[in-house]
Amino acid sequence: MKRIAVLASGRGSNFQAVLDAICAGTIRAGCVRLITDKPGAYAITRAEQAGIPVTVLDYASYPSKQAYEADLLAAMQDCGADIFVLAGYMRIVGDAIVEAFAGRMINIHPALLPSFTGLHAQRQAIEYGVKVAGCTVHFVDTGLDSGPIIIQACVPVLDGDDEDTLAGRILVEEHRVLPRAVSLLCDDRIQVEGRHVRILPPPKAL
Ligand code: GRF
């Protein structure tokens, strides 16, 4: 069984969705650690409730991004996870970490990539006036929300939507597709060729 670690910066509802799927047996893996850059993140409470060990690396207490990333890389290596899930982790991961965990690190982004990368994706979608929005689970590469796409889900943008109502509608889909992608990765059912991700069928039962 694979071991996963989750990186989260805030509320942790996507982290919770992954934990729930592990409990329900739809993700066949164990969660070995939560790593957070924010001492006040509610994700920490969720981890404690689930008995998951937490590493807090308070970004604000580091003299530089380089120093923070060195400790983050060490924490990721030390926790013994096979797979890393960025679930509302609000920082760009540096090249050394991307290289160390290539093909083993995924992120959830609340937009239909390649549109609306970076922060405030839902606000960007509202301001642009798109009629369809959504979320994307993708591998992490050295670009901004630019790695090969594993799963996307879309939702309508309705008249009268604001950033919050749209974010809520997208979040429902995030909680569905992130555990799905984690499960596929844990079951070795994801094949990557360049930018293209192929989902392999489940193995035939004996
Ligand atoms: C989600 O919308 C995620 O896609 C984005 O930040 C939000 C985090 O929500 N990157 P939560 O912490 O998982 O509740």
mmCIF file of C-alpha atoms and ligand atoms in Angstrom:
data_model
loop_
_atom_site.group_PDB
_atom_site.id
_atom_site.type_symbol
_atom_site.label_atom_id
_atom_site.label_comp_id
_atom_site.label_asym_id
_atom_site.label_seq_id
_atom_site.Cartn_x
_atom_site.Cartn_y
_atom_site.Cartn_z
ATOM 1 C CA MET A 1 0.000 0.000 0.000
ATOM 2 C CA LYS A 2 1.281 3.466 -0.923
ATOM 3 C CA ARG A 3 2.003 6.179 1.608
ATOM 4 C CA ILE A 4 0.856 9.694 0.896
ATOM 5 C CA ALA A 5 1.680 13.041 2.467
ATOM 6 C CA VAL A 6 -0.442 16.161 2.037
ATOM 7 C CA LEU A 7 0.736 19.773 1.847
ATOM 8 C CA ALA A 8 -1.896 22.356 2.796
ATOM 9 C CA SER A 9 -1.877 26.017 3.828
ATOM 10 C CA GLY A 10 -5.373 26.692 5.130
ATOM 11 C CA ARG A 11 -8.848 25.325 5.659
ATOM 12 C CA GLY A 12 -7.933 21.839 4.456
ATOM 13 C CA SER A 13 -11.268 20.735 3.024
ATOM 14 C CA ASN A 14 -9.488 18.965 0.153
ATOM 15 C CA PHE A 15 -7.176 17.296 2.666
ATOM 16 C CA GLN A 16 -10.325 16.165 4.506
ATOM 17 C CA ALA A 17 -11.788 14.761 1.289
ATOM 18 C CA VAL A 18 -8.631 12.686 0.820
ATOM 19 C CA LEU A 19 -8.756 11.463 4.445
ATOM 20 C CA ASP A 20 -12.438 10.554 4.061
ATOM 21 C CA ALA A 21 -11.686 8.576 0.897
ATOM 22 C CA ILE A 22 -8.911 6.700 2.704
ATOM 23 C CA CYS A 23 -11.358 5.872 5.523
ATOM 24 C CA ALA A 24 -13.970 4.769 2.999
ATOM 25 C CA GLY A 25 -11.411 2.543 1.263
ATOM 26 C CA THR A 26 -11.714 4.310 -2.099
ATOM 27 C CA ILE A 27 -8.084 5.435 -1.794
ATOM 28 C CA ARG A 28 -5.941 2.413 -1.029
ATOM 29 C CA ALA A 29 -3.155 4.221 0.830
ATOM 30 C CA GLY A 30 -2.195 5.540 4.210
ATOM 31 C CA CYS A 31 -1.689 9.216 4.979
ATOM 32 C CA VAL A 32 1.639 9.486 6.805
ATOM 33 C CA ARG A 33 1.912 13.249 7.319
ATOM 34 C CA LEU A 34 0.456 16.713 6.857
ATOM 35 C CA ILE A 35 3.016 19.397 6.066
ATOM 36 C CA THR A 36 1.960 23.028 6.350
ATOM 37 C CA ASP A 37 3.614 26.422 5.946
ATOM 38 C CA LYS A 38 1.014 28.094 8.192
ATOM 39 C CA PRO A 39 0.927 27.512 11.977
ATOM 40 C CA GLY A 40 -2.731 28.602 12.126
ATOM 41 C CA ALA A 41 -4.018 26.401 9.316
ATOM 42 C CA TYR A 42 -7.295 24.595 10.133
ATOM 43 C CA ALA A 43 -5.835 21.622 8.234
ATOM 44 C CA ILE A 44 -3.713 21.010 11.349
ATOM 45 C CA THR A 45 -6.849 20.464 13.460
ATOM 46 C CA ARG A 46 -8.164 18.035 10.857
ATOM 47 C CA ALA A 47 -4.872 16.093 10.954
ATOM 48 C CA GLU A 48 -4.916 15.950 14.750
ATOM 49 C CA GLN A 49 -8.499 14.690 14.726
ATOM 50 C CA ALA A 50 -7.461 11.932 12.330
ATOM 51 C CA GLY A 51 -4.268 11.074 14.232
ATOM 52 C CA ILE A 52 -2.001 12.152 11.371
ATOM 53 C CA PRO A 53 1.426 13.570 12.321
ATOM 54 C CA VAL A 54 1.960 17.214 11.356
ATOM 55 C CA THR A 55 5.067 19.132 10.338
ATOM 56 C CA VAL A 56 4.698 22.909 10.605
ATOM 57 C CA LEU A 57 7.301 24.928 8.724
ATOM 58 C CA ASP A 58 6.305 28.505 9.493
ATOM 59 C CA TYR A 59 7.229 30.265 6.260
ATOM 60 C CA ALA A 60 7.173 33.661 7.962
ATOM 61 C CA SER A 61 9.939 32.610 10.363
ATOM 62 C CA TYR A 62 12.435 31.806 7.584
ATOM 63 C CA PRO A 63 15.046 34.310 6.406
ATOM 64 C CA SER A 64 14.582 33.313 2.754
ATOM 65 C CA LYS A 65 12.533 31.155 0.422
ATOM 66 C CA GLN A 66 15.700 29.110 -0.156
ATOM 67 C CA ALA A 67 16.029 28.271 3.553
ATOM 68 C CA TYR A 68 12.348 27.340 3.769
ATOM 69 C CA GLU A 69 12.558 25.120 0.693
ATOM 70 C CA ALA A 70 15.612 23.304 2.069
ATOM 71 C CA ASP A 71 13.671 22.361 5.212
ATOM 72 C CA LEU A 72 10.597 21.495 3.167
ATOM 73 C CA LEU A 73 12.608 19.155 0.960
ATOM 74 C CA ALA A 74 14.095 17.486 4.049
ATOM 75 C CA ALA A 75 10.648 17.119 5.652
ATOM 76 C CA MET A 76 9.252 15.589 2.474
ATOM 77 C CA GLN A 77 12.153 13.138 2.206
ATOM 78 C CA ASP A 78 12.016 12.238 5.903
ATOM 79 C CA CYS A 79 8.294 11.507 6.037
ATOM 80 C CA GLY A 80 8.691 8.467 3.811
ATOM 81 C CA ALA A 81 5.734 9.186 1.545
ATOM 82 C CA ASP A 82 5.572 7.774 -1.978
ATOM 83 C CA ILE A 83 3.099 10.386 -3.183
ATOM 84 C CA PHE A 84 2.678 14.069 -2.312
ATOM 85 C CA VAL A 85 -0.668 15.817 -2.639
ATOM 86 C CA LEU A 86 -0.771 19.604 -2.755
ATOM 87 C CA ALA A 87 -4.257 20.338 -1.435
ATOM 88 C CA GLY A 88 -4.627 24.074 -1.074
ATOM 89 C CA TYR A 89 -0.879 24.563 -0.651
ATOM 90 C CA MET A 90 -0.536 28.223 -1.546
ATOM 91 C CA ARG A 91 3.126 28.412 -2.561
ATOM 92 C CA ILE A 92 5.055 27.723 -5.701
ATOM 93 C CA VAL A 93 7.216 24.679 -5.156
ATOM 94 C CA GLY A 94 10.878 25.189 -6.061
ATOM 95 C CA ASP A 95 12.792 23.291 -8.728
ATOM 96 C CA ALA A 96 14.757 21.056 -6.331
ATOM 97 C CA ILE A 97 11.535 19.696 -4.809
ATOM 98 C CA VAL A 98 9.849 19.282 -8.187
ATOM 99 C CA GLU A 99 12.846 17.318 -9.420
ATOM 100 C CA ALA A 100 13.064 15.175 -6.267
ATOM 101 C CA PHE A 101 9.433 14.065 -6.574
ATOM 102 C CA ALA A 102 8.810 14.191 -10.310
ATOM 103 C CA GLY A 103 5.742 12.158 -11.257
ATOM 104 C CA ARG A 104 4.876 11.670 -7.576
ATOM 105 C CA MET A 105 3.490 15.120 -6.719
ATOM 106 C CA ILE A 106 0.051 16.407 -7.739
ATOM 107 C CA ASN A 107 -1.882 19.638 -7.190
ATOM 108 C CA ILE A 108 -5.517 20.710 -7.268
ATOM 109 C CA HIS A 109 -6.214 24.059 -8.919
ATOM 110 C CA PRO A 110 -9.664 25.720 -8.928
ATOM 111 C CA ALA A 111 -9.794 26.524 -12.652
ATOM 112 C CA LEU A 112 -9.905 24.787 -15.983
ATOM 113 C CA LEU A 113 -6.209 24.977 -16.806
ATOM 114 C CA PRO A 114 -4.470 26.375 -18.734
ATOM 115 C CA SER A 115 -6.851 29.274 -18.016
ATOM 116 C CA PHE A 116 -6.522 31.281 -14.814
ATOM 117 C CA THR A 117 -3.318 30.039 -13.227
ATOM 118 C CA GLY A 118 -2.043 31.332 -9.911
ATOM 119 C CA LEU A 119 -3.950 33.049 -7.133
ATOM 120 C CA HIS A 120 -7.666 33.972 -7.129
ATOM 121 C CA ALA A 121 -8.517 31.690 -10.042
ATOM 122 C CA GLN A 122 -12.261 31.909 -9.353
ATOM 123 C CA ARG A 123 -12.121 35.725 -9.299
ATOM 124 C CA GLN A 124 -10.200 35.672 -12.578
ATOM 125 C CA ALA A 125 -12.934 33.484 -14.111
ATOM 126 C CA ILE A 126 -15.714 35.822 -12.926
ATOM 127 C CA GLU A 127 -13.887 38.903 -14.173
ATOM 128 C CA TYR A 128 -13.185 37.330 -17.559
ATOM 129 C CA GLY A 129 -16.841 36.428 -17.995
ATOM 130 C CA VAL A 130 -16.466 32.734 -18.814
ATOM 131 C CA LYS A 131 -19.636 30.612 -18.843
ATOM 132 C CA VAL A 132 -17.952 27.418 -17.705
ATOM 133 C CA ALA A 133 -15.432 27.103 -14.873
ATOM 134 C CA GLY A 134 -14.051 24.162 -12.936
ATOM 135 C CA CYS A 135 -11.020 22.531 -11.419
ATOM 136 C CA THR A 136 -7.954 20.603 -12.507
ATOM 137 C CA VAL A 137 -5.773 17.977 -10.867
ATOM 138 C CA HIS A 138 -2.337 17.975 -12.452
ATOM 139 C CA PHE A 139 1.218 16.839 -11.883
ATOM 140 C CA VAL A 140 3.484 19.493 -10.444
ATOM 141 C CA ASP A 141 6.257 20.660 -12.728
ATOM 142 C CA THR A 142 8.545 23.678 -12.577
ATOM 143 C CA GLY A 143 5.975 26.045 -14.120
ATOM 144 C CA LEU A 144 2.939 27.708 -12.557
ATOM 145 C CA ASP A 145 0.010 25.228 -12.571
ATOM 146 C CA SER A 146 1.435 23.868 -15.809
ATOM 147 C CA GLY A 147 2.080 20.149 -15.352
ATOM 148 C CA PRO A 148 0.312 17.337 -17.248
ATOM 149 C CA ILE A 149 -3.422 17.237 -16.530
ATOM 150 C CA ILE A 150 -4.867 14.152 -14.812
ATOM 151 C CA ILE A 151 -8.544 15.064 -14.333
ATOM 152 C CA GLN A 152 -10.716 18.125 -14.900
ATOM 153 C CA ALA A 153 -14.312 18.804 -13.898
ATOM 154 C CA CYS A 154 -16.470 21.703 -14.984
ATOM 155 C CA VAL A 155 -19.326 23.686 -13.473
ATOM 156 C CA PRO A 156 -21.534 26.398 -14.979
ATOM 157 C CA VAL A 157 -20.985 30.050 -14.148
ATOM 158 C CA LEU A 158 -24.460 31.411 -13.372
ATOM 159 C CA ASP A 159 -25.840 34.923 -13.699
ATOM 160 C CA GLY A 160 -25.298 36.683 -10.400
ATOM 161 C CA ASP A 161 -22.354 34.501 -9.360
ATOM 162 C CA ASP A 162 -19.575 36.163 -7.455
ATOM 163 C CA GLU A 163 -16.169 34.795 -6.535
ATOM 164 C CA ASP A 164 -17.556 33.058 -3.428
ATOM 165 C CA THR A 165 -20.580 31.362 -4.970
ATOM 166 C CA LEU A 166 -18.480 30.136 -7.879
ATOM 167 C CA ALA A 167 -15.715 28.938 -5.530
ATOM 168 C CA GLY A 168 -18.299 26.953 -3.545
ATOM 169 C CA ARG A 169 -19.628 25.256 -6.688
ATOM 170 C CA ILE A 170 -16.098 24.424 -7.851
ATOM 171 C CA LEU A 171 -15.124 23.123 -4.405
ATOM 172 C CA VAL A 172 -17.781 20.400 -4.580
ATOM 173 C CA GLU A 173 -16.048 19.108 -7.716
ATOM 174 C CA GLU A 174 -12.586 19.482 -6.171
ATOM 175 C CA HIS A 175 -13.641 17.160 -3.357
ATOM 176 C CA ARG A 176 -14.706 14.587 -5.938
ATOM 177 C CA VAL A 177 -11.799 14.687 -8.417
ATOM 178 C CA LEU A 178 -8.848 15.074 -6.030
ATOM 179 C CA PRO A 179 -9.513 11.783 -4.177
ATOM 180 C CA ARG A 180 -10.141 10.138 -7.545
ATOM 181 C CA ALA A 181 -6.760 11.266 -8.889
ATOM 182 C CA VAL A 182 -4.992 10.229 -5.683
ATOM 183 C CA SER A 183 -6.623 6.830 -5.898
ATOM 184 C CA LEU A 184 -5.537 6.344 -9.528
ATOM 185 C CA LEU A 185 -1.966 7.339 -8.698
ATOM 186 C CA CYS A 186 -1.880 5.020 -5.684
ATOM 187 C CA ASP A 187 -3.125 2.163 -7.842
ATOM 188 C CA ASP A 188 -0.451 2.833 -10.525
ATOM 189 C CA ARG A 189 -3.152 3.561 -13.087
ATOM 190 C CA ILE A 190 -1.670 6.781 -14.449
ATOM 191 C CA GLN A 191 0.677 6.785 -17.421
ATOM 192 C CA VAL A 192 2.340 10.007 -18.555
ATOM 193 C CA GLU A 193 3.737 10.621 -22.018
ATOM 194 C CA GLY A 194 4.917 14.180 -22.393
ATOM 195 C CA ARG A 195 1.886 16.347 -21.649
ATOM 196 C CA HIS A 196 -0.529 13.466 -22.092
ATOM 197 C CA VAL A 197 -1.904 11.473 -19.191
ATOM 198 C CA ARG A 198 -3.563 8.140 -19.819
ATOM 199 C CA ILE A 199 -5.774 6.506 -17.209
ATOM 200 C CA LEU A 200 -5.254 2.759 -17.321
ATOM 201 C CA PRO A 201 -8.176 0.392 -16.726
ATOM 202 C CA PRO A 202 -8.330 -1.377 -13.367
ATOM 203 C CA PRO A 203 -6.534 -4.732 -13.294
ATOM 204 C CA LYS A 204 -8.827 -7.683 -14.043
ATOM 205 C CA ALA A 205 -9.971 -9.548 -10.962
ATOM 206 C CA LEU A 206 -8.493 -13.062 -10.754
HETATM 207 C C1 GRF B 1 -9.078 25.178 -3.101
HETATM 208 O O1 GRF B 1 -9.998 25.855 -3.903
HETATM 209 C C2 GRF B 1 -7.866 24.786 -3.879
HETATM 210 O O2 GRF B 1 -8.142 24.393 -5.182
HETATM 211 C C3 GRF B 1 -7.101 26.073 -3.880
HETATM 212 O O3 GRF B 1 -7.282 26.602 -2.595
HETATM 213 C C4 GRF B 1 -8.488 26.093 -2.050
HETATM 214 C C5 GRF B 1 -8.119 25.371 -0.784
HETATM 215 O O4 GRF B 1 -9.247 24.900 -0.107
HETATM 216 N N1 GRF B 1 -5.741 25.900 -4.287
HETATM 217 P P1 GRF B 1 -9.079 23.865 1.085
HETATM 218 O O5 GRF B 1 -7.954 24.375 1.980
HETATM 219 O O6 GRF B 1 -8.756 22.516 0.509
HETATM 220 O O7 GRF B 1 -10.388 23.874 1.803
#
